[in-house]
Amino acid sequence: MKYVAEYRDKDLAKSVASAIQREAKPGRTYNIMEFCGGHTHAIFRYGVQNLMPENVHFVHGPGCPVCVLPVRRLDDAVEIAERHNVILCTYGDMMRVPGTKQRSLIRAKADGADIRMVYSTLDALKIARDNPEREVVFFAIGFETTTPPTAVAIKQAEEEGLKNFSVFCNHVLTPSAIGHILQSPEVRELGTVQIDGFLGPSHVSSVIGFEPYEYFAEEFQKPVVIAGFEPLDVMQSTLMLIRQINEGRHEVENEYTRVVTREGNLKAQALVSDIFELRTSFEWRGLGPVPYSALQIRENYADFDAERRFEVSPKQSREVKSCECPAILRGVKKPTDCKLFGTVCTPDNPMGSCMVSSEGACAAYWTYGRYRDKTARQQKEAAA
Ligand code: SF4
């Protein structure tokens, strides 16, 4: 447990909680958006919100790669698998996300499509090697953290001369999404989402560094602290944000120094930029089209691009009716605001990506049950 236990230490947590209590000024609120689903789960799993004063609030952001994939791209993946008779490989969480008319990859698989769950891009390459007579498509999703392994797979496929392997690329970029949130009407005009600072993505920053966040911290005057995923990381980063907010600073600070540097992993960045280039626009679930927020495969590697290899038909994709995932991903609503939460929609019978994904906000609320503690407390207070 070396390097883990230290970040879950009860006494240290108490002392950071006391510092937060002391430094959070009673006359104001602190609304802190955690971009990553990993932070949301740490907050719920370890009861971090319960250790905060009443005026420190966490706002859940869109940082779950499964959750932000728009339904149309999922529908496209189902179509590639069904219509083109390929072997479609994907990570486990994607299998159960409902697309239009609640059709998911797992339902398509049950109906006969050859869809296989993999743990890494290398598994997908192996399937391609083992099945030279079949087309194998890797359904790639994720932020900057998962992009280098996809780049490695494409590079390796090229070196091996694997002609039956391609990638359906859905890799997205965090800095553009954070900038987009800060320009949204809910933040800028309506004031329905208040954000005073960000817990910044940590694993993403291990690849891209923290320099890419400096522009919008300055431009929008919002502090960012790159925070690890352990409970003490989240608490210490919250304290650092409260200090910046109190002092009127808006800088990018790095709490996750054991992994992240300002420059990031230059070798991984070079590999990614060799294989991918920016898309001019990409739709995010909840955020709509976000300019320059995703990657596509460069012309030089066009042979490995499933979007060029397989035609998909234009479609009218639709979310499950009443699912509030889009509003939750913008920080406008909480899972408990959704009338399907815990009734029609549970992890066993998910209606939206936020309940399926291991990083989704609805899954965090349900799994750790903190909303039940709060409801019970409110009922008790009302009865007193
Ligand atoms: S509870 Fe289910 S239906 Fe409601 S927002 Fe979450 S995932 Fe969507």
Short mmCIF file of C-alpha atoms and ligand atoms in Angstrom, two decimals:
data_model
loop_
_atom_site.label_atom_id
_atom_site.label_comp_id
_atom_site.label_asym_id
_atom_site.label_seq_id
_atom_site.Cartn_x
_atom_site.Cartn_y
_atom_site.Cartn_z
CA MET A 1 0.00 0.00 0.00
CA LYS A 2 3.03 2.28 -0.19
CA TYR A 3 2.03 5.46 -2.06
CA VAL A 4 -1.66 4.80 -1.39
CA ALA A 5 -2.11 4.56 2.39
CA GLU A 6 -0.40 7.94 2.84
CA TYR A 7 -3.13 9.55 0.76
CA ARG A 8 -5.95 7.98 2.77
CA ASP A 9 -4.56 8.71 6.25
CA LYS A 10 -7.37 9.59 8.69
CA ASP A 11 -5.36 11.96 10.90
CA LEU A 12 -3.96 13.85 7.95
CA ALA A 13 -7.46 14.10 6.49
CA LYS A 14 -8.71 15.59 9.78
CA SER A 15 -5.97 18.19 9.79
CA VAL A 16 -6.61 19.23 6.16
CA ALA A 17 -10.36 19.36 6.91
CA SER A 18 -9.64 21.66 9.89
CA ALA A 19 -7.52 23.93 7.68
CA ILE A 20 -10.36 24.11 5.15
CA GLN A 21 -12.84 24.92 7.95
CA ARG A 22 -10.55 27.71 9.17
CA GLU A 23 -9.82 29.22 5.78
CA ALA A 24 -13.20 29.03 4.03
CA LYS A 25 -14.75 32.42 4.76
CA PRO A 26 -18.26 32.16 6.18
CA GLY A 27 -19.52 35.11 4.10
CA ARG A 28 -19.09 33.43 0.71
CA THR A 29 -19.54 30.15 -1.13
CA TYR A 30 -16.88 28.15 -2.94
CA ASN A 31 -18.14 26.26 -5.98
CA ILE A 32 -15.48 23.88 -7.20
CA MET A 33 -15.94 21.87 -10.37
CA GLU A 34 -14.20 18.53 -10.44
CA PHE A 35 -13.64 17.85 -14.12
CA CYS A 36 -12.80 14.15 -13.79
CA GLY A 37 -15.18 11.36 -12.89
CA GLY A 38 -12.28 9.90 -10.87
CA HIS A 39 -12.54 12.90 -8.54
CA THR A 40 -16.32 12.53 -8.31
CA HIS A 41 -15.89 8.93 -7.21
CA ALA A 42 -13.16 9.83 -4.67
CA ILE A 43 -15.45 12.52 -3.19
CA PHE A 44 -18.31 10.06 -2.81
CA ARG A 45 -16.40 6.94 -1.89
CA TYR A 46 -14.47 8.61 0.94
CA GLY A 47 -17.17 11.03 2.07
CA VAL A 48 -15.06 14.09 1.25
CA GLN A 49 -18.13 16.35 0.91
CA ASN A 50 -19.10 15.49 4.49
CA LEU A 51 -15.75 16.84 5.70
CA MET A 52 -16.31 20.21 4.00
CA PRO A 53 -17.95 23.26 5.55
CA GLU A 54 -21.50 24.03 4.34
CA ASN A 55 -20.25 26.74 1.96
CA VAL A 56 -17.84 24.52 -0.03
CA HIS A 57 -19.65 22.75 -2.88
CA PHE A 58 -18.41 20.32 -5.49
CA VAL A 59 -19.95 20.66 -8.96
CA HIS A 60 -19.63 17.54 -11.08
CA GLY A 61 -18.10 18.16 -14.50
CA PRO A 62 -18.03 16.28 -17.79
CA GLY A 63 -14.81 14.38 -17.20
CA CYS A 64 -15.95 10.86 -17.88
CA PRO A 65 -14.95 9.65 -21.35
CA VAL A 66 -17.81 7.16 -21.64
CA CYS A 67 -20.36 9.73 -20.47
CA VAL A 68 -19.37 12.48 -22.91
CA LEU A 69 -19.57 10.34 -26.04
CA PRO A 70 -22.65 11.52 -27.97
CA VAL A 71 -25.32 8.97 -28.78
CA ARG A 72 -24.74 9.36 -32.52
CA ARG A 73 -21.17 8.07 -32.32
CA LEU A 74 -22.37 5.08 -30.30
CA ASP A 75 -25.07 4.45 -32.91
CA ASP A 76 -22.35 4.64 -35.57
CA ALA A 77 -20.30 2.00 -33.73
CA VAL A 78 -23.32 -0.30 -33.56
CA GLU A 79 -23.87 0.22 -37.29
CA ILE A 80 -20.23 -0.53 -38.15
CA ALA A 81 -20.48 -3.78 -36.18
CA GLU A 82 -23.84 -4.84 -37.60
CA ARG A 83 -23.78 -3.66 -41.18
CA HIS A 84 -20.17 -4.29 -42.09
CA ASN A 85 -19.74 -7.63 -40.33
CA VAL A 86 -16.56 -6.61 -38.55
CA ILE A 87 -15.16 -7.66 -35.18
CA LEU A 88 -15.68 -4.52 -33.07
CA CYS A 89 -13.45 -4.28 -29.99
CA THR A 90 -14.12 -1.90 -27.14
CA TYR A 91 -13.59 -1.28 -23.42
CA GLY A 92 -16.10 -2.81 -21.01
CA ASP A 93 -18.09 0.26 -19.94
CA MET A 94 -19.04 1.13 -23.51
CA MET A 95 -20.85 -2.17 -23.95
CA ARG A 96 -23.86 -1.24 -21.81
CA VAL A 97 -24.38 2.44 -22.71
CA PRO A 98 -27.81 2.79 -24.30
CA GLY A 99 -27.92 4.44 -27.71
CA THR A 100 -30.99 5.45 -29.68
CA LYS A 101 -34.05 3.36 -28.70
CA GLN A 102 -31.88 1.97 -25.86
CA ARG A 103 -29.87 -0.10 -28.31
CA SER A 104 -26.45 -0.81 -26.83
CA LEU A 105 -23.42 -2.73 -28.07
CA ILE A 106 -24.29 -5.58 -25.74
CA ARG A 107 -27.77 -5.84 -27.28
CA ALA A 108 -26.23 -5.80 -30.75
CA LYS A 109 -23.90 -8.57 -29.60
CA ALA A 110 -26.84 -10.59 -28.29
CA ASP A 111 -28.42 -10.20 -31.73
CA GLY A 112 -25.35 -11.72 -33.39
CA ALA A 113 -22.90 -8.87 -34.01
CA ASP A 114 -19.28 -9.82 -33.28
CA ILE A 115 -18.48 -7.31 -30.51
CA ARG A 116 -15.69 -8.14 -28.09
CA MET A 117 -14.61 -6.50 -24.85
CA VAL A 118 -10.88 -5.80 -24.59
CA TYR A 119 -8.65 -4.51 -21.80
CA SER A 120 -6.12 -2.78 -24.05
CA THR A 121 -5.46 -1.78 -27.62
CA LEU A 122 -2.92 -4.61 -27.76
CA ASP A 123 -5.75 -7.12 -27.20
CA ALA A 124 -7.47 -5.65 -30.27
CA LEU A 125 -4.26 -6.00 -32.30
CA LYS A 126 -3.98 -9.64 -31.26
CA ILE A 127 -7.55 -10.28 -32.40
CA ALA A 128 -6.66 -8.73 -35.77
CA ARG A 129 -3.56 -10.95 -36.08
CA ASP A 130 -5.56 -14.05 -35.13
CA ASN A 131 -8.36 -13.31 -37.63
CA PRO A 132 -6.66 -12.23 -40.87
CA GLU A 133 -9.80 -12.94 -42.90
CA ARG A 134 -11.94 -10.53 -40.81
CA GLU A 135 -11.91 -6.73 -40.43
CA VAL A 136 -11.19 -5.72 -36.83
CA VAL A 137 -12.19 -2.25 -35.61
CA PHE A 138 -11.08 -0.77 -32.30
CA PHE A 139 -13.76 1.62 -30.92
CA ALA A 140 -11.44 4.19 -29.33
CA ILE A 141 -12.77 6.57 -26.71
CA GLY A 142 -11.17 8.64 -23.97
CA PHE A 143 -9.25 11.75 -23.05
CA GLU A 144 -5.55 12.42 -23.51
CA THR A 145 -4.72 9.54 -21.14
CA THR A 146 -5.96 6.81 -23.45
CA THR A 147 -4.85 8.42 -26.71
CA PRO A 148 -1.18 7.29 -26.61
CA PRO A 149 -2.11 3.57 -26.39
CA THR A 150 -4.34 4.00 -29.45
CA ALA A 151 -1.44 5.72 -31.25
CA VAL A 152 0.84 2.82 -30.30
CA ALA A 153 -1.64 0.33 -31.76
CA ILE A 154 -1.86 2.18 -35.07
CA LYS A 155 1.92 2.51 -35.26
CA GLN A 156 2.36 -1.17 -34.50
CA ALA A 157 -0.28 -2.21 -37.03
CA GLU A 158 1.55 -0.18 -39.67
CA GLU A 159 4.92 -1.72 -38.79
CA GLU A 160 3.47 -5.24 -38.90
CA GLY A 161 1.59 -4.56 -42.14
CA LEU A 162 -1.74 -5.51 -40.51
CA LYS A 163 -4.24 -4.71 -43.24
CA ASN A 164 -7.39 -5.75 -41.38
CA PHE A 165 -7.08 -3.39 -38.39
CA SER A 166 -8.60 0.08 -38.06
CA VAL A 167 -9.67 2.54 -35.36
CA PHE A 168 -13.00 4.33 -34.93
CA CYS A 169 -11.49 7.39 -33.27
CA ASN A 170 -13.40 9.30 -30.58
CA HIS A 171 -10.55 10.74 -28.55
CA VAL A 172 -11.38 14.10 -26.96
CA LEU A 173 -9.39 16.91 -25.38
CA THR A 174 -9.93 18.35 -21.90
CA PRO A 175 -8.64 21.95 -22.16
CA SER A 176 -11.11 22.78 -24.96
CA ALA A 177 -13.97 21.31 -22.93
CA ILE A 178 -13.15 23.34 -19.81
CA GLY A 179 -12.88 26.50 -21.91
CA HIS A 180 -16.24 25.66 -23.52
CA ILE A 181 -17.92 25.19 -20.11
CA LEU A 182 -16.64 28.59 -18.99
CA GLN A 183 -18.15 30.19 -22.11
CA SER A 184 -21.51 28.44 -21.78
CA PRO A 185 -24.64 30.56 -21.20
CA GLU A 186 -25.23 28.80 -17.85
CA VAL A 187 -21.89 30.08 -16.56
CA ARG A 188 -21.55 33.42 -18.34
CA GLU A 189 -25.08 34.81 -18.68
CA LEU A 190 -27.64 32.85 -16.70
CA GLY A 191 -25.51 32.21 -13.64
CA THR A 192 -27.22 28.84 -13.12
CA VAL A 193 -23.83 27.16 -12.82
CA GLN A 194 -21.37 28.94 -10.59
CA ILE A 195 -17.76 27.87 -10.78
CA ASP A 196 -15.04 29.50 -8.69
CA GLY A 197 -12.26 27.05 -9.56
CA PHE A 198 -11.39 23.65 -11.00
CA LEU A 199 -9.92 20.45 -9.68
CA GLY A 200 -7.90 19.77 -12.82
CA PRO A 201 -7.49 16.40 -14.55
CA SER A 202 -4.56 14.52 -13.12
CA HIS A 203 -4.00 11.45 -15.30
CA VAL A 204 -4.62 13.57 -18.40
CA SER A 205 -2.02 16.04 -17.14
CA SER A 206 0.53 13.27 -16.73
CA VAL A 207 0.48 13.16 -20.55
CA ILE A 208 -0.10 16.79 -21.60
CA GLY A 209 1.37 18.52 -18.53
CA PHE A 210 -0.37 21.46 -16.84
CA GLU A 211 0.79 24.19 -19.21
CA PRO A 212 -2.34 23.84 -21.48
CA TYR A 213 -4.57 25.06 -18.61
CA GLU A 214 -2.66 28.29 -18.07
CA TYR A 215 -4.40 30.08 -20.94
CA PHE A 216 -7.93 29.81 -19.63
CA ALA A 217 -7.01 30.19 -15.94
CA GLU A 218 -5.74 33.62 -17.01
CA GLU A 219 -8.41 34.34 -19.64
CA PHE A 220 -11.39 33.40 -17.45
CA GLN A 221 -9.73 34.25 -14.14
CA LYS A 222 -10.49 30.84 -12.64
CA PRO A 223 -7.88 28.97 -10.60
CA VAL A 224 -7.04 25.39 -11.46
CA VAL A 225 -5.31 22.86 -9.21
CA ILE A 226 -4.19 19.62 -10.85
CA ALA A 227 -5.38 17.07 -8.29
CA GLY A 228 -4.63 13.38 -7.80
CA PHE A 229 -7.47 10.90 -7.28
CA GLU A 230 -6.88 9.89 -3.67
CA PRO A 231 -9.05 11.53 -0.99
CA LEU A 232 -6.19 13.53 0.51
CA ASP A 233 -5.24 14.76 -2.96
CA VAL A 234 -8.76 16.06 -3.45
CA MET A 235 -8.86 17.69 0.00
CA GLN A 236 -5.43 19.30 -0.28
CA SER A 237 -6.28 20.58 -3.78
CA THR A 238 -9.55 22.01 -2.46
CA LEU A 239 -7.60 23.85 0.24
CA MET A 240 -5.20 25.20 -2.41
CA LEU A 241 -8.18 26.43 -4.46
CA ILE A 242 -9.80 28.08 -1.43
CA ARG A 243 -6.53 29.92 -0.74
CA GLN A 244 -6.31 31.13 -4.35
CA ILE A 245 -9.95 32.25 -4.32
CA ASN A 246 -9.46 34.10 -1.01
CA GLU A 247 -6.37 35.84 -2.35
CA GLY A 248 -7.98 36.70 -5.71
CA ARG A 249 -5.42 34.62 -7.61
CA HIS A 250 -6.19 32.55 -10.69
CA GLU A 251 -3.19 30.37 -11.38
CA VAL A 252 -2.59 26.78 -12.34
CA GLU A 253 -1.10 24.95 -9.38
CA ASN A 254 0.01 21.36 -9.29
CA GLU A 255 -0.88 19.23 -6.29
CA TYR A 256 -0.10 15.97 -8.14
CA THR A 257 3.65 16.63 -8.25
CA ARG A 258 4.48 12.97 -7.83
CA VAL A 259 3.33 12.39 -11.41
CA VAL A 260 2.65 15.64 -13.28
CA THR A 261 5.09 18.21 -14.65
CA ARG A 262 4.41 21.42 -16.57
CA GLU A 263 5.57 19.89 -19.87
CA GLY A 264 4.08 16.41 -19.44
CA ASN A 265 5.24 13.33 -21.31
CA LEU A 266 6.95 14.70 -24.42
CA LYS A 267 7.51 11.28 -25.98
CA ALA A 268 3.80 10.40 -25.74
CA GLN A 269 2.86 13.85 -27.11
CA ALA A 270 5.18 13.38 -30.12
CA LEU A 271 3.67 9.96 -30.88
CA VAL A 272 0.12 11.31 -30.62
CA SER A 273 0.84 14.27 -32.87
CA ASP A 274 2.47 11.98 -35.45
CA ILE A 275 -0.73 9.95 -35.78
CA PHE A 276 -3.56 12.36 -34.93
CA GLU A 277 -4.61 15.88 -35.82
CA LEU A 278 -7.32 18.21 -34.48
CA ARG A 279 -10.90 17.95 -35.68
CA THR A 280 -12.39 21.38 -36.31
CA SER A 281 -15.42 20.42 -34.24
CA PHE A 282 -16.71 17.42 -32.28
CA GLU A 283 -19.98 16.90 -30.49
CA TRP A 284 -19.85 16.15 -26.75
CA ARG A 285 -22.84 14.72 -24.94
CA GLY A 286 -24.16 17.57 -22.82
CA LEU A 287 -21.94 20.26 -24.30
CA GLY A 288 -22.92 20.05 -27.99
CA PRO A 289 -20.35 20.80 -30.71
CA VAL A 290 -17.06 21.98 -29.19
CA PRO A 291 -14.48 23.51 -31.57
CA TYR A 292 -11.08 21.82 -31.75
CA SER A 293 -11.93 19.43 -28.93
CA ALA A 294 -11.17 16.05 -30.49
CA LEU A 295 -8.69 14.17 -32.64
CA GLN A 296 -8.88 12.40 -35.96
CA ILE A 297 -6.41 10.14 -37.70
CA ARG A 298 -4.00 11.93 -40.05
CA GLU A 299 -4.00 11.35 -43.80
CA ASN A 300 -0.70 9.43 -43.55
CA TYR A 301 -2.46 6.76 -41.49
CA ALA A 302 -5.78 6.89 -43.39
CA ASP A 303 -5.65 3.12 -43.98
CA PHE A 304 -6.22 2.62 -40.26
CA ASP A 305 -9.17 5.02 -40.03
CA ALA A 306 -12.47 3.12 -39.68
CA GLU A 307 -14.40 6.28 -40.56
CA ARG A 308 -12.81 6.24 -44.03
CA ARG A 309 -12.96 2.48 -44.39
CA PHE A 310 -16.63 1.98 -43.41
CA GLU A 311 -19.46 4.19 -44.47
CA VAL A 312 -22.07 4.97 -41.83
CA SER A 313 -25.47 6.33 -42.70
CA PRO A 314 -26.73 9.69 -41.39
CA LYS A 315 -29.13 9.11 -38.53
CA GLN A 316 -31.47 10.84 -36.12
CA SER A 317 -29.92 9.80 -32.83
CA ARG A 318 -31.80 10.40 -29.59
CA GLU A 319 -31.04 10.20 -25.86
CA VAL A 320 -33.28 8.05 -23.68
CA LYS A 321 -36.30 10.24 -22.91
CA SER A 322 -36.08 11.99 -19.50
CA CYS A 323 -32.42 11.01 -18.98
CA GLU A 324 -30.70 14.08 -17.54
CA CYS A 325 -27.12 13.05 -18.40
CA PRO A 326 -26.56 16.09 -20.69
CA ALA A 327 -27.54 18.57 -17.92
CA ILE A 328 -25.52 16.64 -15.33
CA LEU A 329 -22.44 16.74 -17.55
CA ARG A 330 -22.73 20.56 -17.76
CA GLY A 331 -23.00 20.83 -13.97
CA VAL A 332 -26.56 22.20 -14.28
CA LYS A 333 -28.25 19.27 -12.50
CA LYS A 334 -27.38 16.54 -10.03
CA PRO A 335 -28.23 12.86 -10.49
CA THR A 336 -30.93 13.10 -7.81
CA ASP A 337 -32.67 15.77 -9.95
CA CYS A 338 -33.38 13.06 -12.54
CA LYS A 339 -36.74 11.43 -12.00
CA LEU A 340 -35.43 8.12 -13.36
CA PHE A 341 -32.60 7.97 -10.79
CA GLY A 342 -32.90 4.89 -8.59
CA THR A 343 -36.34 4.02 -9.95
CA VAL A 344 -36.21 3.11 -13.62
CA CYS A 345 -32.46 3.74 -13.83
CA THR A 346 -29.99 1.75 -11.72
CA PRO A 347 -26.58 0.25 -12.49
CA ASP A 348 -28.34 -3.04 -13.34
CA ASN A 349 -30.67 -1.28 -15.74
CA PRO A 350 -28.93 1.92 -16.86
CA MET A 351 -30.81 4.47 -18.94
CA GLY A 352 -27.82 6.72 -19.55
CA SER A 353 -24.04 6.72 -19.69
CA CYS A 354 -23.69 8.48 -16.30
CA MET A 355 -25.15 5.38 -14.59
CA VAL A 356 -23.16 2.87 -16.65
CA SER A 357 -19.69 4.24 -16.46
CA SER A 358 -17.40 3.48 -13.56
CA GLU A 359 -16.61 7.21 -13.57
CA GLY A 360 -20.18 8.48 -14.03
CA ALA A 361 -21.81 10.84 -11.53
CA CYS A 362 -25.07 8.83 -11.31
CA ALA A 363 -23.08 5.64 -10.62
CA ALA A 364 -21.15 7.48 -7.86
CA TYR A 365 -24.36 8.69 -6.19
CA TRP A 366 -25.88 5.24 -6.38
CA THR A 367 -22.85 3.14 -5.46
CA TYR A 368 -21.79 5.10 -2.40
CA GLY A 369 -25.30 6.08 -1.31
CA ARG A 370 -24.29 9.47 0.10
CA TYR A 371 -27.52 10.99 -1.20
CA ARG A 372 -29.36 8.57 1.10
CA ASP A 373 -27.42 9.87 4.16
CA LYS A 374 -28.31 13.41 3.16
CA THR A 375 -31.97 12.63 2.60
CA ALA A 376 -32.19 10.86 5.97
CA ARG A 377 -30.48 13.80 7.69
CA GLN A 378 -32.83 16.30 6.04
CA GLN A 379 -35.87 14.24 7.06
CA LYS A 380 -34.59 14.05 10.63
CA GLU A 381 -33.98 17.80 10.74
CA ALA A 382 -37.44 18.50 9.33
CA ALA A 383 -39.05 16.24 11.94
CA ALA A 384 -37.13 17.84 14.85
S1 SF4 B 1 -30.14 8.56 -13.35
FE1 SF4 B 1 -30.04 7.42 -15.28
S2 SF4 B 1 -31.52 8.38 -16.58
FE2 SF4 B 1 -31.10 9.83 -14.92
S3 SF4 B 1 -29.44 11.11 -15.65
FE3 SF4 B 1 -28.49 9.43 -14.59
S4 SF4 B 1 -28.07 7.93 -16.19
FE4 SF4 B 1 -29.56 9.37 -17.06
#
